Amino acid sequence: MQRTIKRIIFFALLLIIWQAAVKILNVSPALMPAPTDVVKALGTGFEDKTLIYDIVASFRRLAIGLLISIIIGFCLGILLAKNKTADETLGTLILALQSVPSIVWLPIAIMWFGLNESSVIFIVILGATLVITINMRIGIKNVPPLYIRAAQTMGSGGIDLFAKVILPASVPYAVTGIRLGWAFAWRALMAGEILSTGPGLGYTLKYASDFGNMSMVIGIMIIIGVIGTIVDITFFQRIEQNVIRRWGLETSK
């Protein structure tokens, strides 16, 4: 509760300073609108349901892309962790691709799939798959040898050892990978939607920018940030903390 109050006070002060600076300096709304102008623009967007359709469309693309990323990332992570040749070859390629921003792939995606839904989902998949793969690989590689030796002593081996010991022990890393994958996918989605044909938050942001509607541009930027923060704190962060607590990895304060 104390943390929430601090955040509310901080953002309230930030809005007051923003409003005062725009009015005192007499800044043009075309350059920097006041918070009141942004609220009006958002109110109009929600009233005519444009922003509602955009949010739904964005989350649909995100859900599809993230689900595919989790499946591919888990499979690749397991492959890299269990196969030395794949780790030394494909693993090196994945590490190299991780340093390439997802938006760089957009021209290729457009050439392959066209300027449509598939291109945006492709960018989302690229944005999330690599980080999930890397975390899954690290999770399996970092399973304490003591667990494996203890299971082998009791007769476990092969698929049974992997399914009952190695995979469960790597769950904290997998959950962290999914959390990071969500963040990367959300950013990649917004970048991809800027050049999409809509609907979507990124598309509407670009549309508003083209027509000089800075109030809507900043409003959508705020929506993107707020959604990202809320989803991370209320969903992924809680899941990650619960897993860490259940697996006994929480450090004592």
Coordinates of C-alpha atoms in Angstrom, one line a residue:
M1 CA 0.0 0.0 0.0
Q2 CA 2.8 2.4 0.9
R3 CA 4.5 1.7 -2.4
T4 CA 1.3 2.3 -4.3
I5 CA 0.8 5.7 -2.5
K6 CA 4.3 6.7 -3.4
R7 CA 3.7 5.9 -7.1
I8 CA 0.4 7.8 -7.1
I9 CA 2.0 10.9 -5.6
F10 CA 5.0 10.7 -8.0
F11 CA 2.8 10.5 -11.1
A12 CA 0.4 13.1 -9.9
L13 CA 3.3 15.5 -9.4
L14 CA 4.7 14.6 -12.8
L15 CA 1.3 15.5 -14.4
I16 CA 1.1 18.8 -12.5
I17 CA 4.6 19.7 -13.6
W18 CA 3.9 18.7 -17.2
Q19 CA 0.6 20.8 -17.2
A20 CA 2.3 23.8 -15.6
A21 CA 5.3 23.7 -18.0
V22 CA 3.2 23.6 -21.1
K23 CA 1.0 26.5 -19.9
I24 CA 3.8 28.7 -18.6
L25 CA 6.1 28.2 -21.6
N26 CA 3.1 28.4 -24.0
V27 CA 4.2 25.4 -25.9
S28 CA 2.2 24.6 -29.1
P29 CA -0.1 21.5 -28.8
A30 CA 1.5 20.4 -32.1
L31 CA 4.8 20.0 -30.3
M32 CA 3.8 19.0 -26.7
P33 CA 0.1 18.9 -25.7
A34 CA -0.9 19.4 -22.1
P35 CA -2.2 16.4 -20.0
T36 CA -5.7 17.7 -20.3
D37 CA -5.5 17.6 -24.1
V38 CA -4.2 14.0 -24.0
V39 CA -7.1 13.0 -21.7
K40 CA -9.6 14.6 -24.1
A41 CA -8.0 12.7 -27.1
L42 CA -8.1 9.4 -25.2
G43 CA -11.7 10.1 -24.1
T44 CA -12.7 10.6 -27.8
G45 CA -10.8 7.4 -28.8
F46 CA -12.5 5.3 -26.2
E47 CA -15.9 6.9 -26.8
D48 CA -15.9 6.0 -30.5
K49 CA -14.4 2.6 -29.6
T50 CA -11.4 3.1 -31.9
L51 CA -8.9 2.5 -29.1
I52 CA -10.9 -0.5 -27.8
Y53 CA -10.7 -2.2 -31.2
D54 CA -7.0 -1.3 -31.3
I55 CA -6.3 -2.9 -27.9
V56 CA -8.2 -6.0 -28.8
A57 CA -6.5 -6.4 -32.1
S58 CA -3.0 -5.9 -30.6
F59 CA -3.7 -8.4 -27.8
R60 CA -4.9 -10.9 -30.4
R61 CA -1.7 -10.7 -32.4
L62 CA 0.4 -10.7 -29.2
A63 CA -1.4 -13.9 -27.9
I64 CA -0.9 -15.8 -31.1
G65 CA 2.8 -14.7 -31.5
L66 CA 3.7 -15.3 -27.8
L67 CA 2.1 -18.8 -27.8
I68 CA 4.0 -19.8 -30.9
S69 CA 7.2 -18.3 -29.4
I70 CA 6.8 -20.3 -26.1
I71 CA 6.4 -23.6 -28.1
I72 CA 9.4 -22.9 -30.4
G73 CA 11.5 -21.4 -27.6
F74 CA 11.0 -24.4 -25.3
C75 CA 11.8 -26.9 -28.0
L76 CA 14.9 -25.0 -29.2
G77 CA 16.1 -24.5 -25.6
I78 CA 15.8 -28.2 -24.8
L79 CA 17.6 -29.0 -28.1
L80 CA 20.5 -26.7 -27.3
A81 CA 20.8 -27.9 -23.7
K82 CA 20.8 -31.6 -24.6
N83 CA 22.7 -31.6 -27.9
K84 CA 26.3 -30.2 -27.9
T85 CA 26.6 -30.0 -31.6
A86 CA 23.3 -28.0 -31.9
D87 CA 24.5 -25.8 -29.0
E88 CA 27.8 -25.0 -30.7
T89 CA 26.2 -24.2 -34.1
L90 CA 22.6 -23.2 -33.8
G91 CA 23.2 -21.8 -30.4
T92 CA 25.8 -19.4 -31.7
L93 CA 23.4 -18.2 -34.4
I94 CA 20.6 -17.6 -31.9
L95 CA 23.0 -15.6 -29.7
A96 CA 23.9 -13.5 -32.7
L97 CA 20.3 -13.0 -33.8
Q98 CA 19.4 -11.9 -30.2
S99 CA 21.4 -8.7 -30.7
V100 CA 19.4 -7.8 -33.9
P101 CA 16.3 -5.6 -33.1
S102 CA 13.1 -7.2 -34.2
I103 CA 12.1 -4.1 -36.3
V104 CA 15.1 -4.9 -38.6
W105 CA 13.2 -8.0 -39.8
L106 CA 10.2 -6.0 -40.8
P107 CA 11.2 -5.4 -44.4
I108 CA 11.9 -9.1 -44.8
A109 CA 8.6 -10.0 -43.2
I110 CA 6.8 -7.7 -45.6
M111 CA 8.6 -9.3 -48.6
W112 CA 7.7 -12.8 -47.4
F113 CA 4.2 -12.3 -46.1
G114 CA 3.1 -9.0 -47.4
L115 CA 1.8 -6.0 -45.5
N116 CA -0.7 -7.9 -43.4
E117 CA -1.3 -9.6 -40.1
S118 CA 1.2 -12.4 -40.7
S119 CA 4.1 -9.9 -41.0
V120 CA 3.3 -8.4 -37.6
I121 CA 2.9 -11.9 -35.9
F122 CA 6.2 -12.9 -37.5
I123 CA 7.9 -9.9 -35.9
V124 CA 6.3 -10.8 -32.5
I125 CA 7.5 -14.4 -32.7
L126 CA 11.1 -13.3 -33.5
G127 CA 11.0 -10.8 -30.7
A128 CA 10.1 -13.4 -28.0
T129 CA 11.4 -16.7 -29.3
L130 CA 15.1 -16.0 -28.9
V131 CA 15.0 -14.8 -25.3
I132 CA 12.8 -17.7 -24.3
T133 CA 15.1 -20.2 -26.0
I134 CA 18.2 -18.8 -24.2
N135 CA 16.5 -18.9 -20.8
M136 CA 15.2 -22.4 -21.3
R137 CA 18.7 -23.6 -22.3
I138 CA 20.3 -21.9 -19.3
G139 CA 17.6 -23.4 -17.0
I140 CA 18.3 -27.0 -18.1
K141 CA 22.1 -26.5 -18.1
N142 CA 21.9 -25.1 -14.5
V143 CA 20.0 -28.0 -13.0
P144 CA 22.1 -28.9 -9.9
P145 CA 24.1 -32.1 -10.6
L146 CA 23.1 -33.3 -7.1
Y147 CA 19.5 -33.6 -8.2
I148 CA 20.4 -35.7 -11.2
R149 CA 22.8 -38.0 -9.3
A150 CA 20.2 -38.5 -6.6
A151 CA 17.5 -39.4 -9.2
Q152 CA 19.9 -41.8 -11.0
T153 CA 20.7 -43.5 -7.7
M154 CA 17.0 -44.2 -7.3
G155 CA 16.9 -45.8 -10.8
S156 CA 15.7 -42.8 -12.8
G157 CA 17.1 -42.2 -16.2
G158 CA 16.4 -41.2 -19.8
I159 CA 13.0 -39.6 -20.4
D160 CA 11.9 -40.3 -16.9
L161 CA 14.9 -38.3 -15.5
F162 CA 14.3 -35.5 -17.9
A163 CA 10.5 -35.3 -17.2
K164 CA 10.6 -35.7 -13.5
V165 CA 13.8 -33.9 -12.5
I166 CA 15.5 -31.8 -15.1
L167 CA 12.4 -30.2 -16.6
P168 CA 10.8 -29.3 -13.2
A169 CA 14.1 -27.9 -11.9
S170 CA 14.3 -25.6 -14.9
V171 CA 10.8 -24.1 -14.5
P172 CA 12.0 -20.9 -12.7
Y173 CA 14.3 -20.1 -15.7
A174 CA 11.4 -20.9 -18.1
V175 CA 9.0 -18.6 -16.3
T176 CA 11.6 -15.8 -16.4
G177 CA 12.1 -16.5 -20.1
I178 CA 8.4 -16.2 -20.7
R179 CA 8.2 -12.9 -18.7
L180 CA 11.1 -11.5 -20.8
G181 CA 9.5 -12.9 -23.9
W182 CA 6.3 -11.0 -23.2
A183 CA 8.2 -7.7 -22.8
F184 CA 10.2 -8.3 -26.1
A185 CA 7.0 -9.4 -27.9
W186 CA 5.1 -6.3 -26.7
R187 CA 7.8 -4.0 -28.0
A188 CA 8.1 -5.9 -31.3
L189 CA 4.3 -5.8 -31.7
M190 CA 4.2 -2.0 -31.4
A191 CA 7.1 -1.6 -33.9
G192 CA 5.4 -4.0 -36.4
E193 CA 2.0 -2.4 -36.1
I194 CA 3.4 1.0 -37.1
L195 CA 3.7 -0.3 -40.7
S196 CA 0.6 -2.5 -40.6
T197 CA -2.7 -1.8 -42.2
G198 CA -4.5 -1.7 -38.8
P199 CA -6.3 -1.9 -36.5
G200 CA -3.8 -1.8 -33.6
L201 CA -2.2 0.6 -31.2
G202 CA 0.9 1.0 -33.2
Y203 CA -1.1 1.6 -36.4
T204 CA -3.3 4.3 -34.8
L205 CA -0.2 5.9 -33.3
K206 CA 1.4 6.2 -36.8
Y207 CA -1.9 7.4 -38.2
A208 CA -2.2 10.1 -35.5
S209 CA 1.4 11.1 -36.1
D210 CA 0.8 11.5 -39.9
F211 CA -2.1 13.9 -39.2
G212 CA -0.2 15.9 -36.5
N213 CA -2.5 14.7 -33.6
M214 CA 0.2 14.8 -30.9
S215 CA -2.4 14.4 -28.2
M216 CA -3.4 11.0 -29.5
V217 CA 0.2 10.0 -30.1
I218 CA 1.2 10.7 -26.5
G219 CA -2.0 9.2 -25.3
I220 CA -1.3 5.9 -27.1
M221 CA 2.3 5.9 -25.8
I222 CA 0.9 6.2 -22.3
I223 CA -1.6 3.3 -23.0
I224 CA 1.3 1.1 -24.3
G225 CA 3.4 1.9 -21.2
V226 CA 0.5 1.4 -18.8
I227 CA -0.6 -1.9 -20.3
G228 CA 2.9 -3.2 -20.3
T229 CA 3.4 -2.3 -16.7
I230 CA 0.1 -3.6 -15.5
V231 CA 0.4 -7.0 -17.3
D232 CA 4.0 -7.4 -16.0
I233 CA 3.3 -6.5 -12.4
T234 CA -0.1 -8.1 -11.9
F235 CA 0.5 -11.3 -14.0
F236 CA 4.0 -12.2 -15.0
Q237 CA 5.8 -10.8 -11.9
R238 CA 3.5 -12.5 -9.5
I239 CA 3.8 -15.9 -11.3
E240 CA 7.6 -15.5 -11.3
Q241 CA 7.7 -14.7 -7.6
N242 CA 5.4 -17.6 -6.7
V243 CA 7.5 -20.0 -8.7
I244 CA 10.7 -18.7 -7.1
R245 CA 9.1 -19.1 -3.7
R246 CA 7.8 -22.6 -4.3
W247 CA 11.2 -23.7 -5.7
G248 CA 12.9 -22.3 -2.6
L249 CA 15.0 -19.8 -4.6
E250 CA 13.9 -16.7 -2.7
T251 CA 16.7 -15.0 -0.9
S252 CA 16.2 -14.1 2.8
K253 CA 15.8 -10.4 3.5

